[in-house]
Amino acid sequence: MERNPCFLLVFFLILSCFVAESYGAKEGPGCSSLAYGAMEELGPFRVHSDGKTLYNNNFHGMRIGNAVINDETDNLGMYDYYGNHALTSPETVQKIHQYCNFSPDFVSKQSRECNLASGKADHDTADIDIYNIYWPLCHNGNLTAKPKQASLAYFDPCSDYYVHAYFNTPEEFMANGLRVWIYSGDTDGRVPVTSTQYSIAKMKLPTKTEWYPWYLNGEVGGYSQVYQGDLTFVTVRGAGHQVPSYQPERSLSMIKHFLSGNPLPKGSSSQRPFATVGLQQCTKL
């Protein structure tokens, strides 16, 4: 990372995707994109500092672990795996093969016999951690005030509880002295800016810096408000749910300011001469 700062930026974008964006870290690396064709899906190119030309990315590529790449074969293979590992009966698996069709044209039109057979297999495995069939279940999901000590030798089966709680609780990060930026694309209707504002309001944090527009290239890039405890709320103007895909330049500016520890730049009326001219014209009427 020290040899190639762009790799650090890519790492940050991937990390921000997995811990911050969209439904509790369930999206893949696509949300780390900065521009279609250039940085889409950790692509083969990066953008030079001039913002116009590209150079080869020596770190491009993608790894897919335990891949879900074909719904038809994935579903059939899953139920066969249940049978091969004695998690459900051979008769149940046989009925799934006989009555179920997992192809895209039929997946939502399964017969009653298929639903009964697949439901039986799902019921048989309901009390097993299906992500590791021989691992114990989490029997104590209680959370602690501070993050628990991680172990390289033992995987904690309750880790999902911690991840969901800590990654979705900005107060936890703030209590540990970490800066927190929460950002929203202001045209996203699925997780809209209003919902995020309501959630922040429930924290009852005093305002440190009042709501203000931030600027990029002389235009409003979005709005920002800073709260006591080092929490910053940022909107990106004109961006939808996958913020960097819709507004790559504004997203990059936001990320650069976050990494440098600097607030987003405030503007002034002098950056909007057309507004001043319009006001002068009105006063002459």
Tab-separated table of N, CA and C in Angstrom, residues 16 21 23 37 89 96 119 121 147-148 174 178 190 225 252 280 285:
chain	number	residue	atom	x	y	z
A	16	SER	N	-15.315	0.301	2.677
A	16	SER	CA	-16.495	1.120	2.932
A	16	SER	C	-17.734	0.458	2.372
A	21	GLU	N	-22.203	0.286	3.211
A	21	GLU	CA	-23.165	0.595	2.170
A	21	GLU	C	-24.156	-0.530	1.962
A	23	TYR	N	-27.749	-2.167	3.218
A	23	TYR	CA	-28.329	-3.300	3.917
A	23	TYR	C	-27.316	-4.058	4.762
A	37	GLY	N	-16.380	1.356	-16.602
A	37	GLY	CA	-15.325	1.097	-17.563
A	37	GLY	C	-13.938	1.319	-17.010
A	89	SER	N	-32.931	-36.666	4.410
A	89	SER	CA	-32.991	-38.056	3.958
A	89	SER	C	-32.795	-38.176	2.449
A	96	ILE	N	-36.934	-33.891	-4.449
A	96	ILE	CA	-36.527	-32.581	-4.974
A	96	ILE	C	-36.082	-32.716	-6.425
A	119	GLY	N	-39.214	-27.809	1.513
A	119	GLY	CA	-39.538	-27.350	2.861
A	119	GLY	C	-39.093	-28.344	3.919
A	121	ALA	N	-36.500	-30.412	3.644
A	121	ALA	CA	-35.039	-30.293	3.740
A	121	ALA	C	-34.649	-29.045	4.526
A	147	PRO	N	-15.724	-3.747	22.038
A	147	PRO	CA	-15.603	-4.918	21.164
A	147	PRO	C	-14.825	-6.036	21.838
A	148	LYS	N	-15.263	-7.273	21.609
A	148	LYS	CA	-14.588	-8.419	22.204
A	148	LYS	C	-13.276	-8.703	21.474
A	174	MET	N	-17.653	6.099	17.677
A	174	MET	CA	-17.345	7.398	18.272
A	174	MET	C	-16.797	7.229	19.685
A	178	LEU	N	-13.090	7.116	16.995
A	178	LEU	CA	-13.003	7.062	15.542
A	178	LEU	C	-13.906	8.109	14.907
A	190	ARG	N	-34.583	4.203	-1.908
A	190	ARG	CA	-34.628	2.948	-1.144
A	190	ARG	C	-34.151	3.146	0.289
A	225	GLN	N	-23.363	18.412	7.581
A	225	GLN	CA	-23.584	18.891	8.937
A	225	GLN	C	-22.709	18.067	9.866
A	252	LEU	N	-15.463	10.969	-5.113
A	252	LEU	CA	-14.017	10.961	-4.912
A	252	LEU	C	-13.580	12.146	-4.061
A	280	GLN	N	-29.090	41.586	-8.848
A	280	GLN	CA	-28.900	42.973	-9.254
A	280	GLN	C	-29.945	43.391	-10.275
A	285	LEU	N	-35.425	46.712	-11.324
A	285	LEU	CA	-36.784	46.744	-11.871
A	285	LEU	C	-37.684	47.654	-11.054
